[in-house]
CSV table of C-alpha atoms in Angstrom, one decimal:
chain,number,residue,atom,x,y,z
A,1,ASP,CA,101.5,120.2,103.9
A,2,THR,CA,102.3,119.7,107.6
A,3,GLY,CA,100.7,116.1,107.6
A,4,VAL,CA,98.7,114.4,110.2
A,5,SER,CA,99.7,115.0,114.0
A,6,GLN,CA,98.2,112.9,116.8
A,7,ASP,CA,98.3,114.0,120.4
A,8,PRO,CA,99.8,112.2,122.8
A,9,ARG,CA,102.3,109.9,121.4
A,10,HIS,CA,102.3,108.0,124.5
A,11,LYS,CA,99.3,107.8,127.2
A,12,ILE,CA,100.0,105.4,130.3
A,13,THR,CA,96.8,105.3,132.1
A,14,LYS,CA,95.2,102.8,134.9
A,15,ARG,CA,92.6,99.9,134.0
A,16,GLY,CA,89.3,101.6,134.3
A,17,GLN,CA,90.2,105.4,133.8
A,18,ASN,CA,89.2,107.2,130.5
A,19,VAL,CA,91.0,108.4,127.9
A,20,THR,CA,91.0,110.8,125.1
A,21,PHE,CA,93.3,111.1,121.8
A,22,ARG,CA,93.3,113.7,119.9
A,23,CYS,CA,93.8,114.0,115.8
A,24,ASP,CA,94.6,117.1,113.4
A,25,PRO,CA,94.2,116.2,110.2
A,26,ILE,CA,96.0,117.7,106.8
A,27,SER,CA,94.1,121.0,106.5
A,28,GLU,CA,92.0,120.3,103.2
A,29,HIS,CA,91.2,117.1,104.3
A,30,ASN,CA,87.5,116.5,104.5
A,31,ARG,CA,87.9,112.3,105.2
A,32,LEU,CA,89.5,111.3,109.2
A,33,TYR,CA,89.9,107.6,109.8
A,34,TRP,CA,90.7,106.0,113.1
A,35,TYR,CA,92.6,102.5,113.1
A,36,ARG,CA,94.0,100.7,115.9
A,37,GLN,CA,97.2,98.5,115.7
A,38,THR,CA,98.0,95.9,118.5
A,39,LEU,CA,101.4,94.0,118.1
A,40,GLY,CA,102.3,91.9,115.5
A,41,GLN,CA,99.3,92.7,113.3
A,42,GLY,CA,98.5,95.3,110.5
A,43,PRO,CA,95.8,98.1,111.7
A,44,GLU,CA,92.1,97.5,111.9
A,45,PHE,CA,89.8,99.9,111.0
A,46,LEU,CA,87.6,101.4,113.9
A,47,THR,CA,85.8,104.4,112.3
A,48,TYR,CA,85.9,106.8,109.5
A,49,PHE,CA,84.3,110.5,109.2
A,50,GLN,CA,83.2,112.4,106.1
A,51,ASN,CA,83.6,116.1,107.3
A,52,GLU,CA,81.8,116.4,110.8
A,53,ALA,CA,79.6,112.7,109.6
A,54,GLN,CA,80.9,109.8,111.1
A,55,LEU,CA,79.8,107.5,108.4
A,56,GLU,CA,80.8,104.2,109.5
A,57,LYS,CA,81.8,102.2,112.7
A,58,SER,CA,83.3,99.2,113.1
A,59,ARG,CA,82.2,96.5,115.5
A,60,LEU,CA,85.6,96.4,116.9
A,61,LEU,CA,84.3,100.1,118.2
A,62,SER,CA,82.3,99.0,121.9
A,63,ASP,CA,80.0,101.4,123.5
A,64,ARG,CA,83.1,102.0,125.8
A,65,PHE,CA,84.5,104.1,122.5
A,66,SER,CA,83.2,107.0,120.9
A,67,ALA,CA,84.6,109.4,118.2
A,68,GLU,CA,84.1,113.3,117.1
A,69,ARG,CA,84.8,115.5,114.6
A,70,PRO,CA,82.8,118.3,115.7
A,71,LYS,CA,83.8,121.0,113.1
A,72,GLY,CA,85.1,118.8,110.4
A,73,SER,CA,88.5,119.3,111.5
A,74,PHE,CA,90.1,117.8,114.4
A,75,SER,CA,88.6,114.5,115.8
A,76,THR,CA,89.0,112.8,119.4
A,77,LEU,CA,88.4,109.0,120.4
A,78,GLU,CA,87.8,108.8,123.7
A,79,ILE,CA,88.1,105.3,125.7
A,80,GLN,CA,85.9,105.0,128.6
A,81,ARG,CA,86.8,102.4,131.6
A,82,THR,CA,89.9,101.2,130.0
A,83,GLU,CA,90.3,97.8,130.0
A,84,GLN,CA,94.2,96.2,129.5
A,85,GLY,CA,93.0,94.8,125.9
A,86,ASP,CA,92.7,98.1,124.8
A,87,SER,CA,96.5,98.6,125.1
A,88,ALA,CA,97.5,99.5,121.3
A,89,MET,CA,99.0,101.8,119.1
A,90,TYR,CA,95.9,104.2,117.9
A,91,LEU,CA,96.2,105.7,114.1
A,92,CYS,CA,94.7,108.4,112.5
A,93,ALA,CA,94.6,108.9,109.0
A,94,SER,CA,92.9,111.6,106.5
A,95,SER,CA,92.7,112.1,102.8
A,96,LEU,CA,90.8,114.1,100.5
A,97,GLU,CA,87.6,112.9,98.6
A,98,GLY,CA,86.3,114.6,95.4
A,99,PRO,CA,87.4,115.4,91.8
A,100,SER,CA,89.7,118.7,93.5
A,101,MET,CA,92.9,116.8,93.2
A,102,PRO,CA,93.5,114.3,90.5
A,103,GLY,CA,96.0,111.8,91.2
A,104,LYS,CA,95.7,112.3,95.1
A,105,ARG,CA,92.1,110.7,95.9
A,106,ASP,CA,92.1,107.6,97.8
A,107,ILE,CA,95.4,108.1,99.7
A,108,GLN,CA,94.9,107.8,103.2
A,109,TYR,CA,98.0,109.7,105.4
A,110,PHE,CA,98.8,108.5,108.5
A,111,GLY,CA,100.2,110.2,112.0
A,112,ALA,CA,102.6,108.6,114.2
A,113,GLY,CA,99.7,107.2,116.3
A,114,THR,CA,99.4,107.3,119.9
A,115,ARG,CA,100.8,104.3,121.9
A,116,LEU,CA,98.3,103.6,125.0
A,117,SER,CA,99.3,101.2,127.7
A,118,VAL,CA,96.7,100.0,130.2
A,119,LEU,CA,98.2,99.1,133.1
B,1,ALA,CA,84.5,91.6,102.0
B,2,GLN,CA,88.1,92.7,101.7
B,3,SER,CA,91.0,90.7,103.2
B,4,VAL,CA,94.6,90.3,102.6
B,5,THR,CA,97.0,87.8,103.1
B,6,GLN,CA,100.7,88.2,103.7
B,7,LEU,CA,103.0,85.3,104.4
B,8,GLY,CA,105.9,85.1,106.3
B,9,SER,CA,105.9,87.5,109.2
B,10,HIS,CA,109.7,88.2,108.8
B,11,VAL,CA,111.7,88.5,105.9
B,12,SER,CA,115.3,88.3,106.1
B,13,VAL,CA,117.6,89.7,103.0
B,14,SER,CA,121.3,90.4,102.4
B,15,GLU,CA,122.2,93.8,101.4
B,16,GLY,CA,121.7,94.0,97.5
B,17,ALA,CA,119.8,91.4,96.8
B,18,LEU,CA,116.5,91.0,95.8
B,19,VAL,CA,113.4,92.1,98.1
B,20,LEU,CA,110.1,90.3,97.5
B,21,LEU,CA,107.1,90.4,99.8
B,22,ARG,CA,103.8,88.4,98.6
B,23,CYS,CA,100.5,90.0,99.1
B,24,ASN,CA,97.1,88.1,98.1
B,25,TYR,CA,93.8,90.3,98.2
B,26,SER,CA,90.4,89.2,98.1
B,27,SER,CA,87.8,91.5,96.9
B,28,SER,CA,84.4,91.1,95.1
B,29,VAL,CA,84.9,94.1,93.4
B,30,PRO,CA,87.7,95.7,91.3
B,31,PRO,CA,90.4,96.6,94.3
B,32,TYR,CA,92.4,99.6,95.5
B,33,LEU,CA,95.5,98.0,96.5
B,34,PHE,CA,98.5,99.9,98.3
B,35,TRP,CA,101.6,98.9,99.8
B,36,TYR,CA,102.9,101.2,103.6
B,37,VAL,CA,106.2,100.8,105.3
B,38,GLN,CA,106.1,101.6,108.8
B,39,TYR,CA,109.5,103.1,110.4
B,40,PRO,CA,109.7,102.2,114.2
B,41,ASN,CA,108.1,105.0,116.2
B,42,GLN,CA,106.3,106.7,113.0
B,43,GLY,CA,103.1,106.4,111.2
B,44,LEU,CA,102.7,104.6,107.5
B,45,GLN,CA,104.0,106.0,104.5
B,46,LEU,CA,102.5,105.1,101.1
B,47,LEU,CA,104.6,103.1,99.2
B,48,LEU,CA,102.4,102.6,96.2
B,49,LYS,CA,98.7,102.4,95.1
B,50,TYR,CA,97.2,100.5,92.2
B,51,THR,CA,94.1,101.9,90.7
B,52,SER,CA,93.7,100.1,87.4
B,53,ALA,CA,95.5,102.6,85.4
B,54,ALA,CA,98.4,100.5,85.0
B,55,THR,CA,99.5,96.8,86.3
B,56,LEU,CA,103.1,97.4,87.2
B,57,VAL,CA,103.5,100.4,89.9
B,58,LYS,CA,106.2,102.1,90.4
B,59,GLY,CA,106.7,103.5,93.9
B,60,ILE,CA,109.3,105.6,95.9
B,61,ASN,CA,112.5,104.5,97.2
B,62,GLY,CA,112.7,102.1,94.3
B,63,PHE,CA,110.2,99.6,95.4
B,64,GLU,CA,107.4,98.6,92.2
B,65,ALA,CA,104.2,96.5,92.5
B,66,GLU,CA,102.8,94.2,90.1
B,67,PHE,CA,98.7,93.7,89.7
B,68,LYS,CA,97.5,90.1,88.3
B,69,LYS,CA,94.2,89.8,88.5
B,70,SER,CA,94.3,86.1,87.8
B,71,GLU,CA,96.6,85.5,91.0
B,72,THR,CA,95.0,87.9,93.2
B,73,SER,CA,98.3,89.1,93.9
B,74,PHE,CA,100.2,92.6,94.3
B,75,HIS,CA,103.6,91.0,95.3
B,76,LEU,CA,106.3,94.3,96.0
B,77,THR,CA,109.7,94.2,94.9
B,78,LYS,CA,113.1,95.9,94.8
B,79,PRO,CA,115.6,94.8,93.0
B,80,SER,CA,118.3,95.4,95.7
B,81,ALA,CA,118.0,95.8,99.1
B,82,HIS,CA,119.6,98.9,101.1
B,83,MET,CA,120.0,98.9,104.9
B,84,SER,CA,117.7,101.6,104.7
B,85,ASP,CA,114.8,99.3,103.7
B,86,ALA,CA,114.6,97.6,107.1
B,87,ALA,CA,110.9,98.4,108.3
B,88,GLU,CA,108.0,96.9,108.4
B,89,TYR,CA,105.7,96.5,105.4
B,90,PHE,CA,101.9,96.3,105.2
B,91,CYS,CA,99.7,95.6,102.2
B,92,ALA,CA,95.8,96.5,102.3
B,93,VAL,CA,93.2,96.7,100.0
B,94,GLY,CA,90.5,99.4,99.7
B,95,TYR,CA,87.2,100.2,98.1
B,96,GLY,CA,85.6,103.3,97.8
B,97,ASN,CA,87.9,104.9,99.9
B,98,ASN,CA,85.7,104.4,103.5
B,99,ARG,CA,88.2,101.8,104.9
B,100,LEU,CA,91.3,100.1,104.2
B,101,ALA,CA,91.6,96.6,105.0
B,102,PHE,CA,95.7,95.4,105.8
B,103,GLY,CA,97.7,92.4,106.1
B,104,LYS,CA,99.3,91.3,109.2
B,105,GLY,CA,102.5,92.9,107.7
B,106,ASN,CA,106.3,91.6,106.8
B,107,GLN,CA,109.4,92.9,109.3
B,108,VAL,CA,112.0,92.8,106.8
B,109,VAL,CA,115.4,92.6,108.3
B,110,VAL,CA,118.2,93.5,105.7
B,111,ILE,CA,121.6,91.8,106.6
B,112,PRO,CA,124.8,93.7,105.6
């Protein structure tokens, strides 16, 4: 179990630039989630995937945000035309949904996050 | 809609003293409840989880939490604080595993 990995760990960009983050979930996990955490707040849900299908998006996810999970494995989160208000920690989590691992369902395992700073 | 309330953003506790972090939730259906811990520059780590099997849930690092439906609470406790418990703690409510709603968190400071 190598855990959830996120890349990069830190990203500094100028306002108006596009950025892309990557998340590699735990290998057998079929669900993948993106959250955003701003200073002094708990993580806020952005979106989630069941395999390659994006099943829910939060209203926080504006048109400038897009997430993909093309083969049901890793996922990318892209922010276009970044704004200073996008500065936050972006967290990825994965979980296993199904009867194959009783006792371990419904637990979301989090990566260390990507910290975005928009100047 | 589910929501979580954690009062007191910063909690100071003396080493060896009781740690008590309060969490109240609102949920229209029986909830899944979680406590996560976050150390600096790290992701969230699961401390414990409630899923209706037992009202008193034991987690890692000596933490436990008690589900009280009548009070809609899921407070986290540890009998004796250790310096290594200094971290941020988040309570979360989930349903159906499609999203978690987190509280604002408690930053725990352990005083030697």
